[in-house]
Coordinates of C-alpha atoms and ligand atoms in Angstrom, one line a residue:
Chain A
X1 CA -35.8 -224.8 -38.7
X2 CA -35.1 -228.3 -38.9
X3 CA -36.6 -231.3 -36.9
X4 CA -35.6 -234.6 -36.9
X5 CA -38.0 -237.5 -36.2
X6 CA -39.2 -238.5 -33.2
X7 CA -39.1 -241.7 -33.2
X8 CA -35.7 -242.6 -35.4
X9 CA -33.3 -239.7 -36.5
X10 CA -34.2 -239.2 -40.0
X11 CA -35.2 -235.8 -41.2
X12 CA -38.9 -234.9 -40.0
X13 CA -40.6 -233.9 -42.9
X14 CA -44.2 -234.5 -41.5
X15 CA -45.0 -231.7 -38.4
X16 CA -48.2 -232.0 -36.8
X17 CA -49.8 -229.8 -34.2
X18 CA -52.2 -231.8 -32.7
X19 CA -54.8 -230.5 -29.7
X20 CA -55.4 -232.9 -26.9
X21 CA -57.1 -231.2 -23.7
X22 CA -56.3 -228.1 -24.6
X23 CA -52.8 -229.3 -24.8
X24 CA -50.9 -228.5 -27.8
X25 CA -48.7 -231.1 -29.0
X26 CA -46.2 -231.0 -31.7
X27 CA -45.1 -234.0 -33.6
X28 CA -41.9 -234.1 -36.2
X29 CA -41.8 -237.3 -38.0
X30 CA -40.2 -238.9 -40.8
X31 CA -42.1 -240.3 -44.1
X32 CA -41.9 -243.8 -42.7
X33 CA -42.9 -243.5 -39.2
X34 CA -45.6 -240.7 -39.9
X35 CA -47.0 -244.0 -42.4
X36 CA -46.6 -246.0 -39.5
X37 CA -47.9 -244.2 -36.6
X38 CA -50.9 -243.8 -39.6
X39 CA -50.7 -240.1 -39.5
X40 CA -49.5 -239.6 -42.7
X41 CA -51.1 -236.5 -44.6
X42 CA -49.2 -236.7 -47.1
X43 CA -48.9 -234.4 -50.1
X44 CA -48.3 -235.3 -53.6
X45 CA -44.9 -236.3 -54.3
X46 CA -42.7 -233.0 -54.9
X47 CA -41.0 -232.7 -58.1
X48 CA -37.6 -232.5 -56.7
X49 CA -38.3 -235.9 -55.2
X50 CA -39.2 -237.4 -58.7
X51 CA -35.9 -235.4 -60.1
X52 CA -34.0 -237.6 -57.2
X53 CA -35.2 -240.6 -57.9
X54 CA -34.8 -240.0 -61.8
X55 CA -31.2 -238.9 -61.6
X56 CA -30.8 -241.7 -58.9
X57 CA -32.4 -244.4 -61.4
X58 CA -31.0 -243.6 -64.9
X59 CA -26.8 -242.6 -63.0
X60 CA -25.4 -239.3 -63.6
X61 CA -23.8 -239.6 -66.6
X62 CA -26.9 -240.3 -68.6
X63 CA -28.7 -237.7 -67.1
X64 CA -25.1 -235.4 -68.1
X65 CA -25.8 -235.2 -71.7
X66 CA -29.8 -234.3 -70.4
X67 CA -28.6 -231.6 -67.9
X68 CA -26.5 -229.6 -71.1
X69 CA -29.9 -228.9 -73.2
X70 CA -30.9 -225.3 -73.3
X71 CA -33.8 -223.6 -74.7
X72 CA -33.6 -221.3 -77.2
X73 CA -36.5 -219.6 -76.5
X74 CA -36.1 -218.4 -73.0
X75 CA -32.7 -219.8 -71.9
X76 CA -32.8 -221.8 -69.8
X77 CA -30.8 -225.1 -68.6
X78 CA -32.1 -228.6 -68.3
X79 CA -30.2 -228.6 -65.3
X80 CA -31.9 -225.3 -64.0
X81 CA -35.1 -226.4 -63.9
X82 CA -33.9 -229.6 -62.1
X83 CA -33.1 -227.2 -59.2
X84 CA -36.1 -225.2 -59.4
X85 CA -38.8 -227.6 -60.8
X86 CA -40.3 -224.7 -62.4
X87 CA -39.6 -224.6 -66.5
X88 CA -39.0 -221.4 -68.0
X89 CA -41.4 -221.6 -71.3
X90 CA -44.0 -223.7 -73.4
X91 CA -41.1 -224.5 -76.0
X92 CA -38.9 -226.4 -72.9
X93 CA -41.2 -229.2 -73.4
X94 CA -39.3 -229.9 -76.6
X95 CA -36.1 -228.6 -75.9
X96 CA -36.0 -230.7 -73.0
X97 CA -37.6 -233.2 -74.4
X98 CA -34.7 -236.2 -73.0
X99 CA -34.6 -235.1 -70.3
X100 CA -38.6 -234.5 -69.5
X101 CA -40.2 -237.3 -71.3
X102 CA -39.1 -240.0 -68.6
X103 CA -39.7 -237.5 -66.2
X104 CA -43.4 -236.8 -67.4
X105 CA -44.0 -240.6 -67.6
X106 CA -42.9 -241.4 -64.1
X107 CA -45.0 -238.3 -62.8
X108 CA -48.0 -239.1 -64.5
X109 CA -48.1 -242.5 -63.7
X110 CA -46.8 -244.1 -67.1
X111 CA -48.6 -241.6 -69.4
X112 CA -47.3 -239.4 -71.6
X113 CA -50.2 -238.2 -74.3
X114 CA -52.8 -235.9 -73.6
X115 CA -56.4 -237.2 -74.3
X116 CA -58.5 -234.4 -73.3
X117 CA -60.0 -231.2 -74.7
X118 CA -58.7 -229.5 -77.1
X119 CA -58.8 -225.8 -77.5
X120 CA -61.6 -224.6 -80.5
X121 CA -59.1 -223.0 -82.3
X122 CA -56.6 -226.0 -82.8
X123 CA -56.5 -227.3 -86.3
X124 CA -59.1 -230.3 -87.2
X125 CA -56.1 -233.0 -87.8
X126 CA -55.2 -232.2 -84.3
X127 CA -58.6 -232.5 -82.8
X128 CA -59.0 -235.4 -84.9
X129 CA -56.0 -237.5 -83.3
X130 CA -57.0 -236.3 -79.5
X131 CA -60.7 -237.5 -79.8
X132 CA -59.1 -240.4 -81.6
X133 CA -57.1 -241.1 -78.7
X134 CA -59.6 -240.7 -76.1
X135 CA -61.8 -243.4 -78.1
X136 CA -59.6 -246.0 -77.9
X137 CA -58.3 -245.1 -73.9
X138 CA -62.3 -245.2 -73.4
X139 CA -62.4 -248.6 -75.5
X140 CA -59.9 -250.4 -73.4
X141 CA -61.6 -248.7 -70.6
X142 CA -64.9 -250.8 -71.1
X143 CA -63.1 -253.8 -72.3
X144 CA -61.9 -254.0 -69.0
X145 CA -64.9 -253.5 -67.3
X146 CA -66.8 -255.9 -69.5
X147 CA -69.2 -253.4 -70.9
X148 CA -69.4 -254.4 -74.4
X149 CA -72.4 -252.5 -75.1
X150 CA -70.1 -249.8 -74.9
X151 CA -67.7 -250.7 -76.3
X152 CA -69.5 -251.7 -79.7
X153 CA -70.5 -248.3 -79.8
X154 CA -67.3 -246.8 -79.0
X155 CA -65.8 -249.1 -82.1
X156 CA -68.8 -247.5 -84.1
X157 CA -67.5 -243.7 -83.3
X158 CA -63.6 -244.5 -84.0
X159 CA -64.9 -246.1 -87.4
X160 CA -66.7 -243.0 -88.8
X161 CA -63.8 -240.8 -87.1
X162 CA -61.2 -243.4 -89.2
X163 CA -63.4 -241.8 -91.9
X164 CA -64.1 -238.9 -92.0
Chain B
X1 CA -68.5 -205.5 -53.7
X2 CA -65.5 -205.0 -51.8
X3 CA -63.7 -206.9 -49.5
X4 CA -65.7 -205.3 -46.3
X5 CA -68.9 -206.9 -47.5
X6 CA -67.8 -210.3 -47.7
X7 CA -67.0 -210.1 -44.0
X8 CA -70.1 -210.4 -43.0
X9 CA -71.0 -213.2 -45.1
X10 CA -70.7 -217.3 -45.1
X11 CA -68.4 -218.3 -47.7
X12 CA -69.2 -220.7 -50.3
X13 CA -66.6 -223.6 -48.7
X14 CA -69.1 -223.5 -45.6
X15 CA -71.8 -222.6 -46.4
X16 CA -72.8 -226.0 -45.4
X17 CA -75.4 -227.2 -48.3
X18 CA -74.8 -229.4 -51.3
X19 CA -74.9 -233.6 -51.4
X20 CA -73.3 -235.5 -48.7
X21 CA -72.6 -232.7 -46.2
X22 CA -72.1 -234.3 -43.2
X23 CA -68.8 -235.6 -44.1
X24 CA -68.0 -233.5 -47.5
X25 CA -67.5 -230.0 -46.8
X26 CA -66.5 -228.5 -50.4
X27 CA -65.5 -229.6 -54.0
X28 CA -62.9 -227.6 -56.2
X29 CA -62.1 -228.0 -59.8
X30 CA -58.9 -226.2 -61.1
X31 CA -57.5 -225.5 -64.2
X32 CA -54.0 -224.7 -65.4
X33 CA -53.6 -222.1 -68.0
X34 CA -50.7 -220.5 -69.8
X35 CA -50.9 -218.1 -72.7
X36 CA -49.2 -218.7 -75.9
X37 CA -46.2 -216.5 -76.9
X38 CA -45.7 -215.7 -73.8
X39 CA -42.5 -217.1 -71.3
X40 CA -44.1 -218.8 -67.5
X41 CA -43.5 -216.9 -64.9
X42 CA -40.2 -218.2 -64.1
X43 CA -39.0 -216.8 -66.8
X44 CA -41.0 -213.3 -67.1
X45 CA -39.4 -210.4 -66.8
X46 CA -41.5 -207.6 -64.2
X47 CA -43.5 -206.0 -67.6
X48 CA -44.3 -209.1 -69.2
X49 CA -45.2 -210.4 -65.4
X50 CA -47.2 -206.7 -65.4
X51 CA -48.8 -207.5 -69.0
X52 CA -50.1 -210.9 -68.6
X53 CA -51.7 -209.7 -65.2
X54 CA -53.3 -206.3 -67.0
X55 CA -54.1 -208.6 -70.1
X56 CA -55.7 -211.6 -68.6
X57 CA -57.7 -209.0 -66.2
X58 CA -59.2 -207.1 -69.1
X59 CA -60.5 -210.5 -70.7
X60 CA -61.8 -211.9 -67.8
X61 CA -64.2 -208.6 -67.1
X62 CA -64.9 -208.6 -71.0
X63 CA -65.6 -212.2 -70.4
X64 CA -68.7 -211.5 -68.0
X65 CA -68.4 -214.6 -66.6
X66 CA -70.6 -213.6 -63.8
X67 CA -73.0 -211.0 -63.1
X68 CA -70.5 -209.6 -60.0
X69 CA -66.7 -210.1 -60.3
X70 CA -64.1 -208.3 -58.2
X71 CA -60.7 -207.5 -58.6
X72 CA -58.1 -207.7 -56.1
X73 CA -54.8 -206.7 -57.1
X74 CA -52.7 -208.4 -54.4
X75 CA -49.1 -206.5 -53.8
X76 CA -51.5 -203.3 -53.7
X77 CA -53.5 -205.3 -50.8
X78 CA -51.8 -205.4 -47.4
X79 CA -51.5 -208.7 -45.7
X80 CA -54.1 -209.3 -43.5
X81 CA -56.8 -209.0 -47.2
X82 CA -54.1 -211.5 -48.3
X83 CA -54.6 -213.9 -45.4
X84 CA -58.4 -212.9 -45.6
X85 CA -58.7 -214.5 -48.8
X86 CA -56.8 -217.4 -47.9
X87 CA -59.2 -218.0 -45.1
X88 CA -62.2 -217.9 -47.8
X89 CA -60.0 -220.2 -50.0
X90 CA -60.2 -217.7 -52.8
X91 CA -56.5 -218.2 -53.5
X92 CA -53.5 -220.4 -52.2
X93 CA -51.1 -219.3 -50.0
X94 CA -48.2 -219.2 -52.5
X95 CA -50.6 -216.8 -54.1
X96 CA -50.8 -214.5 -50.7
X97 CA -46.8 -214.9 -50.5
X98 CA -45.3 -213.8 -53.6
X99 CA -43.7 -210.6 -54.4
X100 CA -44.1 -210.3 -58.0
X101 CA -47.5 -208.3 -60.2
X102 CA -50.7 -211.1 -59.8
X103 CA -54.2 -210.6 -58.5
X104 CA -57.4 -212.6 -58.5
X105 CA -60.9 -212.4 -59.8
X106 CA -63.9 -213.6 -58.4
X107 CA -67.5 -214.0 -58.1
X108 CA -69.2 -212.4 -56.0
X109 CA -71.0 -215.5 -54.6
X110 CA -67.6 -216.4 -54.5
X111 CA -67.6 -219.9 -56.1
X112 CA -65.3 -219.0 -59.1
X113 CA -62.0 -217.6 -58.3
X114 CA -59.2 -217.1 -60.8
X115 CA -56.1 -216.8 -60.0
X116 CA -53.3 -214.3 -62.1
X117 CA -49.8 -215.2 -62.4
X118 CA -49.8 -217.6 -59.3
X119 CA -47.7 -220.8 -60.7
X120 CA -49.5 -220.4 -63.9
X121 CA -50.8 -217.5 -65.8
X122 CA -54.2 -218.7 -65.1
X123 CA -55.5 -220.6 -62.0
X124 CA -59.5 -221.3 -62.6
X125 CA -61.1 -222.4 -59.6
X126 CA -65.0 -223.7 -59.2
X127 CA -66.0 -223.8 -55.3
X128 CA -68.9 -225.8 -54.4
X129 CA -70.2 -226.6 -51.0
X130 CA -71.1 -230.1 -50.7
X131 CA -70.3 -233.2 -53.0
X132 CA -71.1 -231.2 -56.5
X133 CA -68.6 -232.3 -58.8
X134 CA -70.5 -232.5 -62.0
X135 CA -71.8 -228.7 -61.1
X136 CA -68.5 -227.9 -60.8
X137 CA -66.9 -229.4 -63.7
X138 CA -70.0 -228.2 -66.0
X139 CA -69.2 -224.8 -64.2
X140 CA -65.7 -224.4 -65.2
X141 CA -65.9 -225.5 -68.7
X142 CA -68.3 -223.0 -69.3
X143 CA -65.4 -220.4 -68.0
X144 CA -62.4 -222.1 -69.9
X145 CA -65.1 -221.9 -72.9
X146 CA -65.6 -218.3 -72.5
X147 CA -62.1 -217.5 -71.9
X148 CA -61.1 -219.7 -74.8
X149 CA -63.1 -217.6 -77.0
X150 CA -60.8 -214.4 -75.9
X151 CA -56.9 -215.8 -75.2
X152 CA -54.8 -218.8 -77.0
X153 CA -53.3 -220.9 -74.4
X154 CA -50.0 -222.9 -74.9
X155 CA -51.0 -226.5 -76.2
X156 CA -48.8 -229.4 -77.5
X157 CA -50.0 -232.1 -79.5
X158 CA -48.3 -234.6 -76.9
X159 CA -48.9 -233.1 -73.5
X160 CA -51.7 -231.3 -74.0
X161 CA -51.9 -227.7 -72.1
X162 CA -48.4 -226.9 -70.9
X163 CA -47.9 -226.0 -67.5
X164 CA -45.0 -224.2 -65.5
X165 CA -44.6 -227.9 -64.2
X166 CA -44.9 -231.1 -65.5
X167 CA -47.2 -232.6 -62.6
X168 CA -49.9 -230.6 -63.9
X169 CA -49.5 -230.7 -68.1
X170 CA -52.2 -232.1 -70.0
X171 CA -55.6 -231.3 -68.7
X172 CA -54.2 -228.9 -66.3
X173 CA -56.8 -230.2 -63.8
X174 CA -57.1 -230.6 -60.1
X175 CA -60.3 -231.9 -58.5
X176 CA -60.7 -232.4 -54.9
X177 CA -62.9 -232.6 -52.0
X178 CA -62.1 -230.9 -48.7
X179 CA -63.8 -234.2 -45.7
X180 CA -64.6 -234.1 -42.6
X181 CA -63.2 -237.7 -41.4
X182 CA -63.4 -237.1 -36.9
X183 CA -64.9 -240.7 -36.8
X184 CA -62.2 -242.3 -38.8
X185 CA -59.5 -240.6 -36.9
X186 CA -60.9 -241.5 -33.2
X187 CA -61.6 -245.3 -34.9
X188 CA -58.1 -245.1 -35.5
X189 CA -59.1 -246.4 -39.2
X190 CA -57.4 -243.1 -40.9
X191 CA -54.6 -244.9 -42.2
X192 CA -56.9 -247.1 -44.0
X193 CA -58.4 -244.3 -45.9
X194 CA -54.7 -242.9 -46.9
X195 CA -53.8 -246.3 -48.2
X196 CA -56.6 -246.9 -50.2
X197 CA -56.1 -243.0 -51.3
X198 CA -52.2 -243.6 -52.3
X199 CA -53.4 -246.9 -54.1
X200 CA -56.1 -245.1 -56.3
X201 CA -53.4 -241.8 -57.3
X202 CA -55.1 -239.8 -54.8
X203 CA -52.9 -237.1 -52.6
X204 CA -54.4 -236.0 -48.9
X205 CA -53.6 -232.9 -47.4
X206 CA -54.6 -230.3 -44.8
X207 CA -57.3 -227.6 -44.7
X208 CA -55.2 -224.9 -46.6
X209 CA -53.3 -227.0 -49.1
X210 CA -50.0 -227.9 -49.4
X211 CA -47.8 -228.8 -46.5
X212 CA -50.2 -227.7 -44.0
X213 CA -51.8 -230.2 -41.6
X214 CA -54.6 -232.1 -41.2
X215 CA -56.4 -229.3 -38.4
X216 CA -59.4 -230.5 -37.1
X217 CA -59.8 -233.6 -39.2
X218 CA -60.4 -232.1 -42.4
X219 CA -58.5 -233.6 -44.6
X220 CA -58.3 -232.3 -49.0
X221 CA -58.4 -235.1 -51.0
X222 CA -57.3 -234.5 -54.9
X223 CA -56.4 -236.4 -58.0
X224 CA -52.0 -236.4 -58.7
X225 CA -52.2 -237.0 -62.4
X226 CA -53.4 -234.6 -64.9
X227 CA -52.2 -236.3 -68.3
X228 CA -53.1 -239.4 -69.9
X229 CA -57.0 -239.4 -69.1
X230 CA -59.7 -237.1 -70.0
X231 CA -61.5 -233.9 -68.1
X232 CA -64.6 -236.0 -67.9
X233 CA -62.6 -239.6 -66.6
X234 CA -60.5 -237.9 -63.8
X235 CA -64.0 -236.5 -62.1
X236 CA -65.5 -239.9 -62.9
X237 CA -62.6 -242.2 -61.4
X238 CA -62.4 -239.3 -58.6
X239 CA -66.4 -239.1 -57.8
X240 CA -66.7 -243.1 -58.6
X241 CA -64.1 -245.1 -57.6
X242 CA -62.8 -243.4 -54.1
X243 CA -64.4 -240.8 -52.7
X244 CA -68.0 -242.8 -52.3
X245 CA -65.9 -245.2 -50.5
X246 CA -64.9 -243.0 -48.0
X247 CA -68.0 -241.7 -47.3
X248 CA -68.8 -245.1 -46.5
X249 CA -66.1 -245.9 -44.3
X250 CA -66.6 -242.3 -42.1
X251 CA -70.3 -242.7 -42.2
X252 CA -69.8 -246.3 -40.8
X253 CA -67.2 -245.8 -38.0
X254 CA -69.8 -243.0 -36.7
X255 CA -72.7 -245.5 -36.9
X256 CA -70.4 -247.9 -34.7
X257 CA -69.0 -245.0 -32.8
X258 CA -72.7 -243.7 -32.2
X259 CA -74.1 -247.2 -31.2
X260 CA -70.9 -248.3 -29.1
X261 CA -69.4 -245.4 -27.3
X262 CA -72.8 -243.2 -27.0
X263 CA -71.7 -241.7 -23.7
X264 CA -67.6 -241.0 -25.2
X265 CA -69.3 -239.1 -28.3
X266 CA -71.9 -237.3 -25.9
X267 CA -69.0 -236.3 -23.7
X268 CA -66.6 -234.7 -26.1
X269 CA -69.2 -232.8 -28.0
X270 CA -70.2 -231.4 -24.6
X271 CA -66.8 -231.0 -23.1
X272 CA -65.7 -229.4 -26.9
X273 CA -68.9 -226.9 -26.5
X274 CA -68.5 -226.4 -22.5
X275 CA -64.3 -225.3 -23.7
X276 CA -65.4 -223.1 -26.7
X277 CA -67.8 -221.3 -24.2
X278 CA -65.6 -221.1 -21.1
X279 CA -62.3 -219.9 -22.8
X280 CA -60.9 -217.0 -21.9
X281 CA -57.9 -217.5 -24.2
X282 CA -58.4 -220.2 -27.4
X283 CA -55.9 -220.1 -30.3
X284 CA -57.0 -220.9 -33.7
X285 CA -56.3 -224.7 -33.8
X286 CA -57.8 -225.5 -30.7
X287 CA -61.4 -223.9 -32.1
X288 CA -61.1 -226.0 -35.0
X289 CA -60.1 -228.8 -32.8
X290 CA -63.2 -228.4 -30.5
X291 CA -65.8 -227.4 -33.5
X292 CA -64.9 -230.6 -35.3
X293 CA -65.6 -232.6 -32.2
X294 CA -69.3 -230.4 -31.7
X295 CA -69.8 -230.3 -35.6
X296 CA -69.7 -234.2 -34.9
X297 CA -71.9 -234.4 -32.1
X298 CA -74.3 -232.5 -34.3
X299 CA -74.3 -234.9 -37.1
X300 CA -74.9 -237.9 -34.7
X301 CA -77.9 -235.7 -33.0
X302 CA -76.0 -235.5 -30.0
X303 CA -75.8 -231.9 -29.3
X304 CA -78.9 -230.2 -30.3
X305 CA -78.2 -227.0 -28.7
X306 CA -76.1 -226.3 -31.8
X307 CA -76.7 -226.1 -35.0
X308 CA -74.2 -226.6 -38.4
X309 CA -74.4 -223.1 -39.8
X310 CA -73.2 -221.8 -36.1
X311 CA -70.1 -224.0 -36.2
X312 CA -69.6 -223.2 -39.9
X313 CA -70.1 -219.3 -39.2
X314 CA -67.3 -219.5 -35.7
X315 CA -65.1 -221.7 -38.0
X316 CA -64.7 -219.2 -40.4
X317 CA -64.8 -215.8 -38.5
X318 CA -62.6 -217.2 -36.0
X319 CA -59.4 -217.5 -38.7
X320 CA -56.4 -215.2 -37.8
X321 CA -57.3 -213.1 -40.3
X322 CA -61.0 -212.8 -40.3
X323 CA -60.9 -212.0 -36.8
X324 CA -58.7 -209.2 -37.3
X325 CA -61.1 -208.0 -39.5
X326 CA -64.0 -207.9 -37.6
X327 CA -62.3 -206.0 -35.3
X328 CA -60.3 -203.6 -37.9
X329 CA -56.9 -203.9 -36.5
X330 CA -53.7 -206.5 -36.4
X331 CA -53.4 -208.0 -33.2
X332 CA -50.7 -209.9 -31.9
X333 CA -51.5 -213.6 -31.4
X334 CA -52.2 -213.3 -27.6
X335 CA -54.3 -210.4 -27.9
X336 CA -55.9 -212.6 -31.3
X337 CA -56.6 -215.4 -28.3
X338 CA -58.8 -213.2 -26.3
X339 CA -60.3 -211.5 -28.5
X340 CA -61.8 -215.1 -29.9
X341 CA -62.4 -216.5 -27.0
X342 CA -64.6 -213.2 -26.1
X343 CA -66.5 -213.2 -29.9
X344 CA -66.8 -217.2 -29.4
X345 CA -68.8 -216.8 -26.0
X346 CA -70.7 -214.1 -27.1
X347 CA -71.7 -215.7 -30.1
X348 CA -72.7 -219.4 -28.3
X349 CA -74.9 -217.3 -25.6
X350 CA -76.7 -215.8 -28.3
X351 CA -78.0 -219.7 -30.1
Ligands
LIG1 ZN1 -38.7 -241.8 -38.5
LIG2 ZN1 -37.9 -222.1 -72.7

């Protein structure tokens, strides 16, 4: 079923059932008037919306030479997973790497390298680098905030990673 | 433990204790796990769907992550135990929906729940009641640990643990905290709150998840990035930066609301009550609807007739689903109408 908005005639894609004396009242709005009427509840943004925008931002064409990559691994198109949002297996990450990496970035707010845990059994180079990593993110971290107690210390724990 | 047996008691989500629990209902940590060698479940075929869900079931019990865990196996369940575990936010609704082999595991205190072959192989969940994040997030890297020990999951050096997609690669975490915000709604201050929530990289949804409304002004507030900051920094920028501040703001605009509209507040907590116990016919919404407005009362010590674990208990056992269970048979939504409205009376004459 599709609703448009109640208040212009854009697409509703916000419905609300709201309850008031008993009477139930159903509301379809759009993005911008749901923001405006301050009813918004509004869910992360959707992967096909940040596959929009992307193709929208970067033209077709450029996204063309994207759209042909395949992976070896489990077969599947660039341009399938643009349909679906779903990717088929761990080894699209590099297959699609083009096409992801701007796509990653824009969906995690500018980042693109894991800082995190690590799983035990990773080799110690690897573990190394991500703990390496999370120093200096935690560094500028308390730069920022002016804690320079911390950060002295922090400096002190990327020094004796740097050799170890 | 089966399924029966939970019926009769609260679930974790409201069981109405923890930090903060006059505006913080429940905190949830969840982790995103896919196993190496193996394609995500786009790509599975029905046995490999069928191995990952009888391999990842056989580690988690050899795991003993808990003293009781149960199994359900959910295309073998029929839909009302599907909806039944919605209702106790043991798994998603997508989970409840699909069509292909996946189950779920859980405590049987039910505050760890982990999903099979949902989006991901693995879906860990930690449940708390209350603002308990650092519980939670203590709790479910002591399960990731444990299952560590048994299963490889896919890593890359760059994005960290993969994911079926990309809005959840790196730390595969989701934190968030299900609020009670009725003062900030009748304030009209709401918008505020999603503002400041869509500045700090914070998404706000409904009671049960994604693309279902706000019901009852409880709103589910969770972080939208996963990569590019720690485990321990998203629950810190979560439990720091935003989430204090809008217990702030709801705990103020009922101070204000509680000094300047003292007869307004007394008035719909006693209308709210007067409707739940009059009703001869009350759908779903509308008792969430009226138990928010009595669950506020409450909080304000305007309606002391009540108490929390009441409204928690009717909030619950009044659910499509759990009320079908009480009463061991599918009912058609009319028939589901009366039949609440008679187990709601019933259950206010006895306080
Ligand atoms: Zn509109
Ligand atoms: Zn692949």
């Amino acid at each position: 079923m599709k609703f448009k908005c109640d208040k212009c005639s854009k697409p509703a894609t916000i419905h609300l059932t709201e309850i008031i004396d008993g009477e139930k009242i159903e509301k379809h709005l759009c993005q911008d008037c749901a923001a405006t009427e301050g009813i918004t509840v509004k869910a992360e943004v959707p992967i096909s919306q940040l596959l929009e925008d992307f193709i929208l931002q970067t033209g077709i064409e450029a996204t063309a030479d994207a759209a042909e990559a395949t992976c070896e691994v489990c077969g599947m198109k660039f341009s399938e997973f643009r349909n679906a949002g779903l990717l088929g297996c761990p080894n699209d990450y590099d297959a699609f790497e083009k096409g992801l990496l701007p796509l990653v970035e824009r969906a995690q707010e500018g980042a693109t390298q894991h800082i995190g845990k690590v799983p035990h059994n990773a080799d110690d180079a690897q573990k190394r680098q991500t703990a390496m990593l999370r120093l200096q993110a935690e560094l500028k971290g308390a730069i920022t905030a002016e804690n320079y107690e911390r950060a002295a210390v922090l400096r002190d724990q990327i020094k004796e990673l740097e050799n170890a | 433990m089966n399924l029966a047996d939970l019926l009769h008691r609260p679930t974790e989500w409201l069981r109405g204790t923890g930090a903060i629990n006059d505006v913080v209902i429940s905190s949830r940590i969840r982790l995103a796990r896919n196993l190496v060698g193996m394609p995500f479940l786009t790509r599975c075929s029905e046995e490999q769907l069928h191995e990952v869900e009888h391999r990842l079931k056989k580690k988690i019990f050899q795991a003993r992550m808990a003293d009781d865990v149960a199994y359900v196996d959910i295309p073998a369940s029929g839909e009302l135990d599907r909806k039944f575990l919605v209702e106790r936010h043991l798994i998603s609704r997508q989970h409840a929906e699909g069509s292909h082999s996946r189950g779920v595991t859980f405590s049987a205190n039910e505050t760890m729940a982990i999903m099979i072959n949902e989006e991901d192989h693995l879906r860990i969940q930690i449940l708390r009641s209350g603002l308990e994040l650092d519980e939670a997030i203590a709790e479910i890297n002591r399960v990731d640990q444990l299952l560590e020990e048994q299963l490889d999951f896919a890593f890359h050096r760059r994005y960290g643990y993969l994911t079926a997609c990309p809005t959840n690669v790196g730390t595969g975490l989701r934190v968030s905290v299900m609020a009670h915000l009725p003062a900030l709604k009748m304030t009209g201050e709401i918008e505020k709150v999603f503002r400041a929530a869509r500045d700090m990289r914070l998404a706000i949804r409904g009671l049960y998840g994604e693309g279902t409304e706000a019901t009852g002004d409880f709103f589910q507030i969770s972080n939208q990035t996963t990569l590019g900051r720690s485990e321990h920094q998203i629950i810190k920028d979560f439990s720091t930066q935003t989430i204090p501040h809008i217990i702030d703001y709801e705990r103020r605009a009922r101070h204000v609301l509680l000094k300047e509209q003292t007869i307004a507040i007394d008035d719909k907590a006693h209308r709210a009550l007067a409707t739940l116990h009059a009703a001869k016919l009350i759908s779903s919404e509308e008792t969430m609807y009226l138990l928010s407005l009595v669950r506020l009362g409450i909080h304000l010590g305007r309606c002391n007739k009540m108490d929390i674990a009441t409204v928690n208990e009717l909030f619950l056992r009044t659910q499509p689903a759990h009320l079908q269970k009480i009463h061991n048979r599918t009912m058609e939504p009319r028939e589901r109408a009366e039949a609440r409205a008679t187990y709601i009376h019933k259950r206010l004459d006895a306080v």
